[in-house]
JSON list of C-alpha atoms in Angstrom, two decimals:
[
{"chain": "A", "resi": 919, "resn": "GLN", "atom": "CA", "xyz": [-9.41, -4.94, 20.29]},
{"chain": "A", "resi": 920, "resn": "PRO", "atom": "CA", "xyz": [-7.32, -3.16, 18.17]},
{"chain": "A", "resi": 921, "resn": "PHE", "atom": "CA", "xyz": [-5.00, -0.79, 19.68]},
{"chain": "A", "resi": 922, "resn": "LEU", "atom": "CA", "xyz": [-5.67, 3.10, 19.63]},
{"chain": "A", "resi": 923, "resn": "ALA", "atom": "CA", "xyz": [-3.47, 5.26, 17.07]},
{"chain": "A", "resi": 924, "resn": "ALA", "atom": "CA", "xyz": [-1.29, 6.76, 20.12]},
{"chain": "A", "resi": 925, "resn": "GLU", "atom": "CA", "xyz": [-1.26, 3.22, 22.30]},
{"chain": "A", "resi": 926, "resn": "ARG", "atom": "CA", "xyz": [0.11, 1.65, 18.94]},
{"chain": "A", "resi": 927, "resn": "VAL", "atom": "CA", "xyz": [2.54, 4.18, 18.47]},
{"chain": "A", "resi": 928, "resn": "ALA", "atom": "CA", "xyz": [3.71, 4.15, 22.07]},
{"chain": "A", "resi": 929, "resn": "TYR", "atom": "CA", "xyz": [4.10, 0.57, 21.97]},
{"chain": "A", "resi": 930, "resn": "SER", "atom": "CA", "xyz": [5.92, 0.40, 18.50]},
{"chain": "A", "resi": 931, "resn": "SER", "atom": "CA", "xyz": [8.32, 3.15, 19.91]},
{"chain": "A", "resi": 932, "resn": "CYS", "atom": "CA", "xyz": [9.41, 1.07, 22.41]},
{"chain": "A", "resi": 933, "resn": "LEU", "atom": "CA", "xyz": [9.66, -2.04, 20.36]},
{"chain": "A", "resi": 934, "resn": "CYS", "atom": "CA", "xyz": [11.74, -0.27, 17.99]},
{"chain": "A", "resi": 935, "resn": "LYS", "atom": "CA", "xyz": [14.42, 0.64, 20.74]},
{"chain": "A", "resi": 936, "resn": "GLN", "atom": "CA", "xyz": [14.05, -3.22, 21.58]},
{"chain": "A", "resi": 937, "resn": "LEU", "atom": "CA", "xyz": [14.05, -4.51, 17.65]},
{"chain": "A", "resi": 938, "resn": "ARG", "atom": "CA", "xyz": [17.39, -1.94, 16.97]},
{"chain": "A", "resi": 939, "resn": "PRO", "atom": "CA", "xyz": [20.44, -4.57, 17.15]},
{"chain": "A", "resi": 940, "resn": "LEU", "atom": "CA", "xyz": [18.61, -7.86, 15.26]},
{"chain": "A", "resi": 941, "resn": "ALA", "atom": "CA", "xyz": [16.66, -5.46, 12.96]},
{"chain": "A", "resi": 942, "resn": "SER", "atom": "CA", "xyz": [20.18, -3.78, 11.82]},
{"chain": "A", "resi": 943, "resn": "PHE", "atom": "CA", "xyz": [21.22, -7.39, 11.13]},
{"chain": "A", "resi": 944, "resn": "PHE", "atom": "CA", "xyz": [18.35, -8.37, 8.97]},
{"chain": "A", "resi": 945, "resn": "PHE", "atom": "CA", "xyz": [18.14, -5.18, 7.50]},
{"chain": "A", "resi": 946, "resn": "THR", "atom": "CA", "xyz": [21.76, -5.34, 6.51]},
{"chain": "A", "resi": 947, "resn": "ASN", "atom": "CA", "xyz": [21.24, -9.07, 5.14]},
{"chain": "A", "resi": 948, "resn": "LEU", "atom": "CA", "xyz": [17.98, -7.70, 3.24]},
{"chain": "A", "resi": 949, "resn": "SER", "atom": "CA", "xyz": [19.71, -5.07, 1.17]},
{"chain": "A", "resi": 950, "resn": "ASN", "atom": "CA", "xyz": [21.85, -7.61, -0.63]},
{"chain": "A", "resi": 951, "resn": "PRO", "atom": "CA", "xyz": [20.54, -8.09, -3.92]},
{"chain": "A", "resi": 952, "resn": "GLN", "atom": "CA", "xyz": [20.82, -11.70, -3.66]},
{"chain": "A", "resi": 953, "resn": "THR", "atom": "CA", "xyz": [18.74, -11.92, -0.46]},
{"chain": "A", "resi": 954, "resn": "LEU", "atom": "CA", "xyz": [16.32, -9.51, -1.65]},
{"chain": "A", "resi": 955, "resn": "LYS", "atom": "CA", "xyz": [15.72, -11.53, -4.79]},
{"chain": "A", "resi": 956, "resn": "LYS", "atom": "CA", "xyz": [14.96, -14.60, -2.57]},
{"chain": "A", "resi": 957, "resn": "VAL", "atom": "CA", "xyz": [12.22, -12.13, -0.43]},
{"chain": "A", "resi": 958, "resn": "LEU", "atom": "CA", "xyz": [10.62, -11.04, -3.86]},
{"chain": "A", "resi": 959, "resn": "LYS", "atom": "CA", "xyz": [10.22, -14.52, -5.05]},
{"chain": "A", "resi": 960, "resn": "LEU", "atom": "CA", "xyz": [7.39, -14.76, -2.02]},
{"chain": "A", "resi": 961, "resn": "ALA", "atom": "CA", "xyz": [5.77, -11.64, -2.99]},
{"chain": "A", "resi": 962, "resn": "TYR", "atom": "CA", "xyz": [5.59, -11.94, -6.92]},
{"chain": "A", "resi": 963, "resn": "GLN", "atom": "CA", "xyz": [3.99, -15.42, -8.13]},
{"chain": "A", "resi": 964, "resn": "ASP", "atom": "CA", "xyz": [5.41, -14.50, -11.47]},
{"chain": "A", "resi": 965, "resn": "GLU", "atom": "CA", "xyz": [8.91, -14.61, -11.21]},
{"chain": "A", "resi": 966, "resn": "GLU", "atom": "CA", "xyz": [10.01, -13.16, -14.59]},
{"chain": "A", "resi": 967, "resn": "LYS", "atom": "CA", "xyz": [8.83, -10.29, -13.27]},
{"chain": "A", "resi": 968, "resn": "ILE", "atom": "CA", "xyz": [12.09, -10.27, -10.59]},
{"chain": "A", "resi": 969, "resn": "ASP", "atom": "CA", "xyz": [14.77, -8.55, -12.79]},
{"chain": "A", "resi": 970, "resn": "ASP", "atom": "CA", "xyz": [17.68, -6.86, -12.24]},
{"chain": "A", "resi": 971, "resn": "GLN", "atom": "CA", "xyz": [16.15, -3.51, -12.55]},
{"chain": "A", "resi": 972, "resn": "LEU", "atom": "CA", "xyz": [13.34, -4.23, -9.74]},
{"chain": "A", "resi": 973, "resn": "VAL", "atom": "CA", "xyz": [16.25, -5.56, -7.50]},
{"chain": "A", "resi": 974, "resn": "GLN", "atom": "CA", "xyz": [17.85, -2.06, -8.01]},
{"chain": "A", "resi": 975, "resn": "ALA", "atom": "CA", "xyz": [14.72, 0.06, -7.35]},
{"chain": "A", "resi": 976, "resn": "LEU", "atom": "CA", "xyz": [13.97, -1.56, -4.57]},
{"chain": "A", "resi": 977, "resn": "ARG", "atom": "CA", "xyz": [17.19, -1.54, -2.80]},
{"chain": "A", "resi": 978, "resn": "ALA", "atom": "CA", "xyz": [18.52, 1.38, -4.04]},
{"chain": "A", "resi": 979, "resn": "PRO", "atom": "CA", "xyz": [16.35, 3.31, -1.00]},
{"chain": "A", "resi": 980, "resn": "ALA", "atom": "CA", "xyz": [18.25, 0.72, 1.89]},
{"chain": "A", "resi": 981, "resn": "LEU", "atom": "CA", "xyz": [21.30, 2.06, 1.30]},
{"chain": "A", "resi": 982, "resn": "GLU", "atom": "CA", "xyz": [20.20, 6.01, 2.18]},
{"chain": "A", "resi": 983, "resn": "PRO", "atom": "CA", "xyz": [21.40, 7.11, 5.54]},
{"chain": "A", "resi": 984, "resn": "GLY", "atom": "CA", "xyz": [18.35, 6.73, 8.11]},
{"chain": "A", "resi": 985, "resn": "ALA", "atom": "CA", "xyz": [17.02, 3.79, 6.03]},
{"chain": "A", "resi": 986, "resn": "LEU", "atom": "CA", "xyz": [17.36, 1.88, 8.88]},
{"chain": "A", "resi": 987, "resn": "ASP", "atom": "CA", "xyz": [14.92, 3.86, 11.00]},
{"chain": "A", "resi": 988, "resn": "VAL", "atom": "CA", "xyz": [12.34, 3.81, 8.30]},
{"chain": "A", "resi": 989, "resn": "PHE", "atom": "CA", "xyz": [12.15, -0.01, 8.34]},
{"chain": "A", "resi": 990, "resn": "LEU", "atom": "CA", "xyz": [12.21, -0.23, 11.87]},
{"chain": "A", "resi": 991, "resn": "ALA", "atom": "CA", "xyz": [8.85, 2.21, 11.79]},
{"chain": "A", "resi": 992, "resn": "PHE", "atom": "CA", "xyz": [7.42, 0.29, 8.74]},
{"chain": "A", "resi": 993, "resn": "ILE", "atom": "CA", "xyz": [7.46, -2.95, 10.28]},
{"chain": "A", "resi": 994, "resn": "THR", "atom": "CA", "xyz": [6.11, -2.11, 13.76]},
{"chain": "A", "resi": 995, "resn": "TYR", "atom": "CA", "xyz": [3.35, 0.34, 12.65]},
{"chain": "A", "resi": 996, "resn": "ASP", "atom": "CA", "xyz": [5.49, 3.09, 14.26]},
{"chain": "A", "resi": 997, "resn": "THR", "atom": "CA", "xyz": [4.25, 6.15, 11.61]},
{"chain": "A", "resi": 998, "resn": "GLY", "atom": "CA", "xyz": [0.78, 6.50, 12.14]},
{"chain": "A", "resi": 999, "resn": "PRO", "atom": "CA", "xyz": [-2.06, 4.70, 10.75]},
{"chain": "A", "resi": 1000, "resn": "ILE", "atom": "CA", "xyz": [-2.51, 2.12, 9.36]},
{"chain": "A", "resi": 1001, "resn": "PRO", "atom": "CA", "xyz": [-5.53, 0.88, 6.36]},
{"chain": "A", "resi": 1002, "resn": "GLU", "atom": "CA", "xyz": [-7.78, -0.21, 8.93]},
{"chain": "A", "resi": 1003, "resn": "ASP", "atom": "CA", "xyz": [-8.02, 2.88, 10.41]},
{"chain": "A", "resi": 1004, "resn": "PHE", "atom": "CA", "xyz": [-8.39, 5.07, 7.19]},
{"chain": "A", "resi": 1005, "resn": "LEU", "atom": "CA", "xyz": [-11.42, 2.32, 6.42]},
{"chain": "A", "resi": 1006, "resn": "GLU", "atom": "CA", "xyz": [-13.34, 2.94, 9.39]},
{"chain": "A", "resi": 1007, "resn": "VAL", "atom": "CA", "xyz": [-14.03, 6.69, 8.53]},
{"chain": "A", "resi": 1008, "resn": "ILE", "atom": "CA", "xyz": [-13.28, 7.08, 4.85]},
{"chain": "A", "resi": 1009, "resn": "GLN", "atom": "CA", "xyz": [-16.36, 8.46, 3.28]},
{"chain": "A", "resi": 1010, "resn": "GLN", "atom": "CA", "xyz": [-15.38, 8.09, 0.04]},
{"chain": "A", "resi": 1011, "resn": "PRO", "atom": "CA", "xyz": [-15.91, 4.32, -1.85]},
{"chain": "A", "resi": 1012, "resn": "THR", "atom": "CA", "xyz": [-13.29, 2.35, -1.82]},
{"chain": "A", "resi": 1013, "resn": "MET", "atom": "CA", "xyz": [-12.05, -0.45, -3.81]},
{"chain": "A", "resi": 1014, "resn": "ILE", "atom": "CA", "xyz": [-9.48, -3.10, -3.00]},
{"chain": "A", "resi": 1015, "resn": "VAL", "atom": "CA", "xyz": [-7.20, -5.35, -5.92]},
{"chain": "A", "resi": 1016, "resn": "TRP", "atom": "CA", "xyz": [-5.46, -8.30, -3.81]},
{"chain": "A", "resi": 1017, "resn": "GLY", "atom": "CA", "xyz": [-3.66, -11.04, -5.76]},
{"chain": "A", "resi": 1018, "resn": "GLU", "atom": "CA", "xyz": [-5.14, -14.18, -5.07]},
{"chain": "A", "resi": 1019, "resn": "ASN", "atom": "CA", "xyz": [-1.74, -16.13, -4.18]},
{"chain": "A", "resi": 1020, "resn": "ASP", "atom": "CA", "xyz": [-0.17, -13.27, -2.05]},
{"chain": "A", "resi": 1021, "resn": "GLN", "atom": "CA", "xyz": [2.26, -14.67, 0.47]},
{"chain": "A", "resi": 1022, "resn": "LEU", "atom": "CA", "xyz": [2.73, -11.80, 2.26]},
{"chain": "A", "resi": 1023, "resn": "GLU", "atom": "CA", "xyz": [-0.63, -10.93, 3.45]},
{"chain": "A", "resi": 1024, "resn": "PRO", "atom": "CA", "xyz": [-2.89, -13.83, 2.18]},
{"chain": "A", "resi": 1025, "resn": "ILE", "atom": "CA", "xyz": [-5.76, -13.06, 1.00]},
{"chain": "A", "resi": 1026, "resn": "LYS", "atom": "CA", "xyz": [-7.93, -13.97, 4.43]},
{"chain": "A", "resi": 1027, "resn": "ILE", "atom": "CA", "xyz": [-6.54, -10.46, 5.34]},
{"chain": "A", "resi": 1028, "resn": "GLY", "atom": "CA", "xyz": [-8.29, -8.63, 2.26]},
{"chain": "A", "resi": 1029, "resn": "ARG", "atom": "CA", "xyz": [-10.79, -10.64, 2.94]},
{"chain": "A", "resi": 1030, "resn": "THR", "atom": "CA", "xyz": [-11.56, -8.87, 5.98]},
{"chain": "A", "resi": 1031, "resn": "LEU", "atom": "CA", "xyz": [-10.39, -5.72, 4.91]},
{"chain": "A", "resi": 1032, "resn": "ALA", "atom": "CA", "xyz": [-13.33, -6.12, 2.60]},
{"chain": "A", "resi": 1033, "resn": "ASP", "atom": "CA", "xyz": [-16.06, -6.06, 5.39]},
{"chain": "A", "resi": 1034, "resn": "PHE", "atom": "CA", "xyz": [-15.55, -2.27, 6.33]},
{"chain": "A", "resi": 1035, "resn": "SER", "atom": "CA", "xyz": [-18.24, -0.08, 4.96]},
{"chain": "A", "resi": 1036, "resn": "SER", "atom": "CA", "xyz": [-16.06, 1.65, 2.85]},
{"chain": "A", "resi": 1037, "resn": "VAL", "atom": "CA", "xyz": [-14.79, -0.44, 0.53]},
{"chain": "A", "resi": 1038, "resn": "GLU", "atom": "CA", "xyz": [-17.88, -1.13, -2.33]},
{"chain": "A", "resi": 1039, "resn": "GLU", "atom": "CA", "xyz": [-15.53, -3.82, -4.49]},
{"chain": "A", "resi": 1040, "resn": "PHE", "atom": "CA", "xyz": [-13.12, -6.41, -3.66]},
{"chain": "A", "resi": 1041, "resn": "VAL", "atom": "CA", "xyz": [-11.17, -7.65, -6.86]},
{"chain": "A", "resi": 1042, "resn": "VAL", "atom": "CA", "xyz": [-8.90, -10.50, -6.55]},
{"chain": "A", "resi": 1043, "resn": "LEU", "atom": "CA", "xyz": [-6.81, -11.39, -9.27]},
{"chain": "A", "resi": 1044, "resn": "PRO", "atom": "CA", "xyz": [-6.18, -14.89, -10.08]},
{"chain": "A", "resi": 1045, "resn": "GLY", "atom": "CA", "xyz": [-2.36, -15.84, -10.16]},
{"chain": "A", "resi": 1046, "resn": "VAL", "atom": "CA", "xyz": [-0.99, -12.99, -8.97]},
{"chain": "A", "resi": 1047, "resn": "GLY", "atom": "CA", "xyz": [0.93, -12.37, -5.94]},
{"chain": "A", "resi": 1048, "resn": "HIS", "atom": "CA", "xyz": [1.34, -9.12, -3.45]},
{"chain": "A", "resi": 1049, "resn": "CYS", "atom": "CA", "xyz": [2.28, -7.05, -6.40]},
{"chain": "A", "resi": 1050, "resn": "PRO", "atom": "CA", "xyz": [-0.92, -7.26, -8.65]},
{"chain": "A", "resi": 1051, "resn": "GLN", "atom": "CA", "xyz": [0.41, -3.33, -10.35]},
{"chain": "A", "resi": 1052, "resn": "ASP", "atom": "CA", "xyz": [3.06, -5.19, -11.30]},
{"chain": "A", "resi": 1053, "resn": "GLU", "atom": "CA", "xyz": [2.67, -8.16, -11.90]},
{"chain": "A", "resi": 1054, "resn": "ALA", "atom": "CA", "xyz": [-0.68, -7.75, -13.83]},
{"chain": "A", "resi": 1055, "resn": "PRO", "atom": "CA", "xyz": [-0.29, -3.80, -14.73]},
{"chain": "A", "resi": 1056, "resn": "GLU", "atom": "CA", "xyz": [-2.75, -3.81, -17.92]},
{"chain": "A", "resi": 1057, "resn": "GLN", "atom": "CA", "xyz": [-5.55, -5.90, -15.80]},
{"chain": "A", "resi": 1058, "resn": "ALA", "atom": "CA", "xyz": [-5.23, -3.76, -12.69]},
{"chain": "A", "resi": 1059, "resn": "ASN", "atom": "CA", "xyz": [-5.46, -0.84, -14.61]},
{"chain": "A", "resi": 1060, "resn": "GLU", "atom": "CA", "xyz": [-8.09, -1.66, -16.42]},
{"chain": "A", "resi": 1061, "resn": "ILE", "atom": "CA", "xyz": [-9.76, -2.70, -12.74]},
{"chain": "A", "resi": 1062, "resn": "VAL", "atom": "CA", "xyz": [-8.47, 0.92, -11.18]},
{"chain": "A", "resi": 1063, "resn": "LYS", "atom": "CA", "xyz": [-9.65, 2.88, -14.30]},
{"chain": "A", "resi": 1064, "resn": "ALA", "atom": "CA", "xyz": [-12.84, 1.57, -14.97]},
{"chain": "A", "resi": 1065, "resn": "PHE", "atom": "CA", "xyz": [-13.47, 1.95, -10.88]},
{"chain": "A", "resi": 1066, "resn": "VAL", "atom": "CA", "xyz": [-12.29, 6.03, -11.26]},
{"chain": "A", "resi": 1067, "resn": "GLU", "atom": "CA", "xyz": [-14.65, 6.58, -14.04]},
{"chain": "A", "resi": 1068, "resn": "ARG", "atom": "CA", "xyz": [-17.49, 4.86, -12.17]},
{"chain": "A", "resi": 1069, "resn": "HIS", "atom": "CA", "xyz": [-17.31, 7.30, -9.89]},
{"chain": "A", "resi": 1070, "resn": "SER", "atom": "CA", "xyz": [-15.98, 10.21, -11.87]},
{"chain": "A", "resi": 1071, "resn": "SER", "atom": "CA", "xyz": [-19.11, 10.48, -13.91]},
{"chain": "A", "resi": 1072, "resn": "ALA", "atom": "CA", "xyz": [-21.05, 10.35, -11.01]},
{"chain": "A", "resi": 1073, "resn": "SER", "atom": "CA", "xyz": [-19.89, 13.77, -10.11]},
{"chain": "A", "resi": 1074, "resn": "THR", "atom": "CA", "xyz": [-22.23, 16.85, -10.71]},
{"chain": "A", "resi": 1075, "resn": "ILE", "atom": "CA", "xyz": [-19.62, 19.43, -11.66]},
{"chain": "A", "resi": 1076, "resn": "SER", "atom": "CA", "xyz": [-17.29, 18.79, -14.38]},
{"chain": "A", "resi": 1077, "resn": "GLU", "atom": "CA", "xyz": [-13.46, 19.80, -14.14]},
{"chain": "A", "resi": 1078, "resn": "GLY", "atom": "CA", "xyz": [-14.00, 23.02, -16.86]},
{"chain": "A", "resi": 1079, "resn": "GLU", "atom": "CA", "xyz": [-16.93, 24.49, -14.68]},
{"chain": "A", "resi": 1080, "resn": "GLU", "atom": "CA", "xyz": [-15.33, 23.33, -11.40]},
{"chain": "A", "resi": 1081, "resn": "ALA", "atom": "CA", "xyz": [-11.97, 25.47, -12.41]},
{"chain": "A", "resi": 1082, "resn": "ALA", "atom": "CA", "xyz": [-13.85, 28.41, -14.15]},
{"chain": "A", "resi": 1083, "resn": "SER", "atom": "CA", "xyz": [-16.08, 28.59, -10.59]},
{"chain": "A", "resi": 1084, "resn": "LEU", "atom": "CA", "xyz": [-12.60, 29.35, -8.73]},
{"chain": "A", "resi": 1085, "resn": "VAL", "atom": "CA", "xyz": [-11.06, 31.63, -11.20]},
{"chain": "A", "resi": 1086, "resn": "HIS", "atom": "CA", "xyz": [-14.39, 33.80, -11.78]},
{"chain": "A", "resi": 1087, "resn": "PRO", "atom": "CA", "xyz": [-16.97, 33.72, -8.99]},
{"chain": "A", "resi": 1088, "resn": "PRO", "atom": "CA", "xyz": [-20.21, 34.30, -9.74]},
{"chain": "A", "resi": 1089, "resn": "GLN", "atom": "CA", "xyz": [-21.58, 37.62, -10.07]},
{"chain": "A", "resi": 1090, "resn": "GLY", "atom": "CA", "xyz": [-21.88, 39.20, -6.96]},
{"chain": "A", "resi": 1091, "resn": "GLU", "atom": "CA", "xyz": [-19.82, 37.64, -4.96]},
{"chain": "A", "resi": 1092, "resn": "HIS", "atom": "CA", "xyz": [-16.10, 38.50, -4.23]},
{"chain": "A", "resi": 1093, "resn": "CYS", "atom": "CA", "xyz": [-13.10, 36.73, -2.84]},
{"chain": "A", "resi": 1094, "resn": "GLY", "atom": "CA", "xyz": [-12.00, 38.17, 0.67]}
]
């Protein structure tokens, strides 16, 4: 049975304190460019996508004050809800795009998330790892764009009509 959010936060807070020395050592090593590049090879199926610009972009936040605390909160789920918490209650149609060769979060996890009633589509990108938006941006963008367009066209009020109704209320209605 999954932890309730409050129980998870209390447990994570305690875990953070216990893990801090080990996490500090791990985090310091992870922020080394060569080590980070090795870790990224687990995330990216296409190693050509792992260039110095990506390494620097991911490394820069690790050099900021407080980065270790953020890292600890991330690995222990200390900062609040996780996707499963949202998928249980979300009312909007949801799509999950998952890399078939994701080594960090295997596709089995994605298929479990796809069982939530809010998940309308579960799309698997073949030959892609943990970062489909980076490894196959054209393909991922087209899939997301089509999903958004399908659901945008279902709207009964156009953006222009909605914006106009906010600026100019119908006759007889006054703000305040």
